[in-house]
RNA sequence: GCCGCUGUAGCUCAGGGGUAGAGCAAUUCACUCGUAAUGAAUAGGUCGUCGGUUCAAUUCCGACCAGCGGCUCCA
């Protein structure tokens, strides 16, 4: 295993070099702009030590180690210096050098710098050592700034016409938390000023769709300090959306032969010792709950906290865990009966709430929380049934995302990293499981990427990934194959040969978690939920208080028909009522005045389709009922 | 958890060593109105929390809490 490590690193390095040579024009421009940024920073702070400066989605960054802490106040100064560099219009010159020559430059501090220094270019020395023997080494010069770089670049610094320093953050050198923390300066660059302006405008627009902002404005969910960080509180309107989604999933489950079960939020530590969650994932769990009597006894003995922890780890005193997963509970339900091959597959589903001690710095909005509800299910089947079951699961995820109009997702086949020891189970089972998933995903005919090292500790998985408004990837739906837990829990069924066999397990969740899914759904719809999901589906707007009674009659009729309806009977003018209703993103507005009362009709205005004119009350009610039952978008 | 930034009314934000302001929202009253803002009045804040410096702190300093961006992590 140890011998594999350097090989893997080399392969990775080669891949990124290849990728660099395949840069798009825009990436080439942005990477060049990163050099312009570095030139400017190096001029302002000559002690700056640069690490890597690649193009990224939406721009570029350059990692720098620097005594001075760069703050947004410095951006203007940096941009002003960049402007000079651009104006000088120096060509980007590529020079091939020998390893020794490159090392000599790096040692004299000349790389990633505008001058020689009395310290070496530490990160460049390090990078040089990582370049494979047979790799050509190149240096790019723009004016006084020389950098170790594979390129490619644009012709001249003057090509970087439209750029902006966006933000500064910290990042570990080479992404390893044991390494030094560097300052990462983010910037962006476009072919021209117009495109840059448009990009910045899009970012502003995107922020308005942020689910954290909309969730508060629309009264969907909230957080409270005294409840705790990362513990979402679903308010009534958010609760409606959640319930509708659950009902939708439940209906699909009924069609596909699932059974819903209910299990407690806690389980004994031994359960998780068997599954492997405890103690291997202890850091990401809420601490165990220890029985009062055991605590009292230890305290009487004068035990310390570490004594307590030792006892818990050793299993000499018992405790409970807030469940980080639903699988062990479902496994115990499967195991509660003798199972014959005729019973399989057994499909157990639950909207199961789990608790994970995510790092505080990682929490945010609904997308990363400490308590969330999975639309979870575990399938127990035979080896022969596995392929078909996986495909059915993938089909369900597709149906669910399709119903909501979420077509813009990525599919990721997450495999184990053969170089890591975090996985449980034997390699043969892993190979089988990975092959089964790969086959299913290919049969499904969607594009996907294979990601070694992204698997769960108990098995490989297929994930559906969606971007949020600021471009971050989030895993939603998932289908995972597990040969390990059936082994660990010694599960069996009786086969047609009248002998016990080991079932295979599938973990799957089409939404992933309701919290994260709703977060991304808010952004997907910009808060304008389709009628079936909208917390308020119709708002009745009487022209004046004289028509309150007629409005109330319509409300009763709609409520009777199962429509979520409210009336705006304030003294506002109709224009103001419409404005408010639109800001609340209500799909249907029904205006009632003298004319409508006379005709027994309503004047209907749809959120997205505009004025629908005068519609008879009956037609209006049936139209909305249809809209809801079709779950139309 | 780490690095950085931020925290003033329900929301968006101004202000600033001598204990606070606007707009919107809310409440009340008047208006009874035809498709994106009718007018007036009222109320609303221990300036995130706890310490320190000071005659005096919301303002300066520190710790903590929370939010944001990124990193690391994500069974």
XYZ file of C-alpha atoms in Angstrom, chain A residues 227-566:
340
model
C -31.562 25.998 19.664
C -28.115 25.608 18.207
C -25.908 26.113 15.218
C -26.888 24.096 12.169
C -30.214 22.997 13.637
C -32.895 24.271 11.266
C -36.388 25.208 12.377
C -38.952 24.685 9.627
C -41.619 27.380 9.803
C -45.203 26.697 8.674
C -44.651 27.738 5.050
C -41.471 25.688 4.772
C -43.313 22.840 6.450
C -45.871 22.826 3.649
C -43.165 22.450 1.020
C -41.526 19.685 3.001
C -44.781 17.819 3.490
C -45.675 18.083 -0.195
C -42.290 16.656 -1.134
C -42.698 13.824 1.351
C -46.158 13.032 0.012
C -44.787 13.023 -3.529
C -41.984 10.619 -2.576
C -44.331 8.433 -0.555
C -46.635 8.028 -3.541
C -43.694 6.953 -5.692
C -42.551 4.499 -3.013
C -45.984 2.917 -2.892
C -45.820 2.374 -6.641
C -42.408 0.758 -6.420
C -43.007 -1.753 -3.669
C -41.416 -0.014 -0.715
C -42.636 -0.207 2.868
C -42.324 2.778 5.171
C -40.978 2.185 8.650
C -40.387 4.361 11.693
C -37.378 4.142 13.989
C -36.068 6.060 17.021
C -33.568 8.890 16.774
C -31.075 7.115 19.009
C -29.537 3.687 19.307
C -27.101 1.944 21.616
C -23.401 2.352 21.002
C -23.036 -1.356 20.334
C -25.272 -0.994 17.300
C -22.825 1.501 15.831
C -19.821 -0.538 16.886
C -21.196 -3.302 14.725
C -21.902 -0.980 11.801
C -18.498 0.637 12.147
C -19.814 4.179 12.659
C -18.530 4.200 16.209
C -15.791 4.899 16.964
C -14.406 5.393 13.434
C -16.534 8.465 12.767
C -16.618 9.696 16.343
C -15.387 13.176 15.372
C -18.428 13.773 13.233
C -20.990 12.513 15.724
C -22.686 14.212 18.621
C -21.010 12.817 21.741
C -22.557 9.658 23.187
C -25.351 9.862 25.740
C -24.296 7.934 28.839
C -26.847 6.502 31.256
C -27.376 8.512 34.431
C -26.550 5.638 36.779
C -23.316 4.837 35.009
C -22.353 8.500 35.235
C -23.188 8.644 38.929
C -21.176 5.534 39.660
C -18.144 6.895 37.829
C -18.465 10.250 39.521
C -18.636 8.564 42.936
C -15.418 6.779 42.015
C -13.843 10.157 41.273
C -13.414 9.365 37.588
C -12.167 12.054 35.202
C -13.648 12.958 31.855
C -10.974 10.987 30.081
C -11.783 7.968 32.292
C -15.359 8.309 31.116
C -14.324 8.471 27.498
C -12.078 5.464 27.932
C -14.931 3.475 29.422
C -17.206 4.498 26.540
C -14.584 3.588 23.953
C -13.827 0.284 25.627
C -17.496 -0.516 25.931
C -17.251 -1.094 29.663
C -20.110 1.331 30.195
C -23.023 1.653 27.881
C -24.406 4.629 26.071
C -26.537 5.806 23.211
C -25.773 7.686 20.058
C -27.962 10.185 18.247
C -28.204 8.328 14.989
C -25.804 9.519 12.298
C -27.392 7.088 9.807
C -30.621 5.156 9.516
C -29.085 1.962 8.149
C -28.461 0.065 11.404
C -32.069 0.477 12.491
C -33.356 -0.730 9.138
C -30.942 -3.627 9.200
C -32.418 -4.680 12.536
C -35.901 -4.558 11.051
C -34.770 -6.768 8.187
C -33.111 -9.103 10.663
C -36.196 -9.318 12.893
C -37.741 -12.026 10.705
C -36.594 -15.109 8.894
C -36.218 -14.132 5.265
C -36.652 -16.369 2.285
C -35.393 -15.594 -1.212
C -39.078 -15.284 -2.046
C -39.298 -12.219 0.235
C -36.511 -10.376 -1.504
C -36.009 -7.660 -2.354
C -37.111 -6.106 0.940
C -37.345 -2.340 0.539
C -37.567 -0.347 3.778
C -38.076 3.415 3.567
C -38.142 6.130 6.181
C -37.953 9.897 6.344
C -35.243 9.465 8.904
C -33.715 12.345 10.809
C -30.004 11.996 11.459
C -27.501 14.011 13.463
C -23.924 14.746 12.495
C -21.389 16.941 14.213
C -20.291 18.882 11.154
C -17.415 21.288 11.726
C -18.707 24.721 12.728
C -16.963 26.463 9.842
C -18.732 24.206 7.371
C -22.289 24.963 8.412
C -24.454 27.248 6.378
C -28.068 27.719 5.410
C -29.968 24.526 4.741
C -27.255 23.001 2.603
C -24.977 21.943 5.452
C -26.655 21.343 8.799
C -26.219 19.184 11.875
C -29.683 17.692 11.927
C -31.334 16.652 8.706
C -33.931 14.282 7.382
C -33.040 11.835 4.663
C -35.678 10.422 2.337
C -33.864 7.223 3.062
C -34.430 3.604 2.133
C -32.480 0.398 2.388
C -32.995 -2.456 -0.017
C -31.977 -5.977 0.795
C -31.672 -8.192 -2.241
C -29.851 -11.118 -3.829
C -26.752 -10.712 -5.948
C -28.821 -11.446 -9.037
C -31.358 -8.739 -8.208
C -28.750 -6.067 -7.544
C -28.446 -4.649 -11.069
C -32.176 -4.257 -11.579
C -32.678 -2.729 -8.145
C -29.918 -0.171 -8.682
C -31.502 0.810 -11.946
C -34.890 1.191 -10.351
C -33.305 3.449 -7.725
C -31.564 5.542 -10.362
C -34.832 5.764 -12.243
C -36.551 7.058 -9.125
C -33.940 9.784 -8.680
C -34.400 10.784 -12.318
C -38.182 10.893 -11.943
C -37.950 13.012 -8.834
C -35.507 15.520 -10.314
C -37.456 15.568 -13.585
C -40.774 16.322 -11.861
C -39.143 19.379 -10.318
C -37.566 20.487 -13.569
C -34.065 20.070 -12.203
C -32.251 18.909 -15.317
C -28.984 20.614 -14.618
C -27.205 18.068 -12.472
C -24.021 16.064 -12.591
C -23.742 12.346 -11.949
C -20.727 11.062 -10.066
C -19.602 7.492 -9.609
C -17.671 7.568 -6.344
C -15.127 4.796 -5.992
C -12.720 3.878 -3.245
C -9.206 5.234 -3.133
C -7.120 2.049 -3.150
C -4.455 3.975 -1.266
C -6.560 4.685 1.822
C -7.338 2.560 4.848
C -10.603 4.266 5.746
C -12.742 1.617 4.062
C -14.237 -1.485 5.595
C -14.811 -4.771 3.773
C -12.768 -6.944 1.469
C -11.489 -5.689 -1.906
C -13.376 -8.410 -3.802
C -16.725 -7.123 -2.546
C -15.693 -3.592 -3.420
C -14.818 -4.644 -6.944
C -18.164 -6.369 -7.324
C -20.090 -3.386 -5.999
C -18.191 -0.878 -8.140
C -18.778 -2.992 -11.224
C -22.502 -3.269 -10.487
C -22.850 0.500 -10.167
C -20.815 1.221 -13.265
C -22.961 -1.157 -15.257
C -26.205 0.337 -13.967
C -25.139 3.879 -14.687
C -24.091 2.931 -18.206
C -27.419 1.248 -18.832
C -29.135 4.413 -17.653
C -27.351 6.294 -20.406
C -26.413 9.467 -18.567
C -23.050 11.184 -18.585
C -21.054 10.694 -15.434
C -17.610 11.115 -13.951
C -15.681 8.550 -11.948
C -14.189 9.898 -8.738
C -11.756 7.663 -6.913
C -11.614 8.374 -3.186
C -15.160 9.746 -2.957
C -16.829 6.515 -1.838
C -18.488 6.026 1.534
C -16.456 4.008 3.987
C -18.744 0.991 3.527
C -19.247 1.054 -0.213
C -19.163 2.843 -3.578
C -21.988 5.132 -4.649
C -23.606 7.118 -7.406
C -24.318 10.713 -6.475
C -26.401 13.366 -8.162
C -24.731 16.739 -7.792
C -26.347 20.167 -8.190
C -24.790 23.638 -8.050
C -26.022 26.391 -5.759
C -26.320 30.057 -6.795
C -22.710 30.818 -5.975
C -21.450 27.839 -7.913
C -20.782 25.359 -5.133
C -21.448 21.676 -5.797
C -23.806 19.846 -3.465
C -24.552 16.166 -3.368
C -28.272 15.443 -3.415
C -29.602 12.055 -4.460
C -27.472 9.018 -3.852
C -27.500 5.288 -4.565
C -24.942 3.192 -2.703
C -24.092 -0.485 -2.787
C -23.048 -2.140 0.435
C -21.631 -5.647 0.820
C -20.112 -4.820 4.170
C -22.956 -4.129 6.541
C -24.756 -7.395 5.708
C -21.487 -9.067 6.659
C -20.972 -7.086 9.845
C -24.542 -7.714 10.986
C -24.417 -11.304 9.782
C -27.596 -10.938 7.715
C -28.937 -13.896 5.814
C -31.861 -15.215 3.843
C -32.742 -18.775 2.894
C -32.186 -19.462 -0.779
C -33.945 -21.845 -3.130
C -31.244 -24.365 -2.224
C -32.565 -24.228 1.341
C -29.242 -22.837 2.538
C -28.506 -19.422 4.123
C -27.133 -16.703 1.835
C -25.863 -13.192 2.415
C -28.094 -10.426 0.991
C -26.665 -7.288 -0.657
C -27.754 -3.914 0.631
C -28.517 -0.748 -1.291
C -28.721 2.630 0.446
C -30.550 5.244 -1.534
C -32.084 8.676 -1.102
C -33.490 10.535 -4.130
C -33.418 13.962 -2.423
C -30.474 13.147 -0.204
C -31.728 15.300 2.619
C -34.905 17.335 2.672
C -33.018 20.283 4.107
C -30.369 20.465 1.420
C -32.857 19.628 -1.302
C -35.280 22.353 -0.290
C -32.377 24.799 -0.014
C -31.388 24.126 -3.593
C -35.011 23.965 -4.701
C -35.583 27.496 -3.392
C -32.668 28.688 -5.503
C -33.740 26.634 -8.503
C -37.192 28.231 -8.500
C -36.018 31.581 -7.161
C -38.733 31.067 -4.554
C -41.391 30.814 -7.289
C -42.517 27.311 -6.457
C -44.863 25.462 -8.809
C -48.443 25.533 -7.612
C -48.377 22.095 -5.976
C -45.460 23.160 -3.765
C -46.356 26.802 -3.164
C -47.172 27.456 0.506
C -49.904 29.842 -0.651
C -51.417 28.823 -3.967
C -54.066 31.484 -4.432
C -54.532 34.938 -2.977
C -57.960 36.491 -3.281
C -57.859 40.261 -3.700
C -61.147 42.130 -3.224
C -61.138 45.524 -4.924
C -62.450 47.091 -1.760
C -63.843 46.007 1.580
C -67.309 46.051 -0.007
C -66.422 42.744 -1.669
C -65.062 41.022 1.408
C -68.025 38.727 1.600
C -67.696 37.580 -2.017
C -63.962 37.112 -1.457
C -64.644 35.025 1.613
C -67.057 32.848 -0.356
C -64.356 32.164 -2.946
C -61.878 31.360 -0.177
C -64.324 28.811 1.253
C -64.873 27.221 -2.124
C -61.147 26.928 -2.828
C -60.387 25.634 0.662
C -63.109 23.041 0.172
C -61.345 21.984 -3.027
C -58.095 21.495 -1.108
C -56.406 24.669 -2.290
C -54.174 26.727 0.005
C -55.711 30.176 -0.229
C -55.560 33.493 1.611
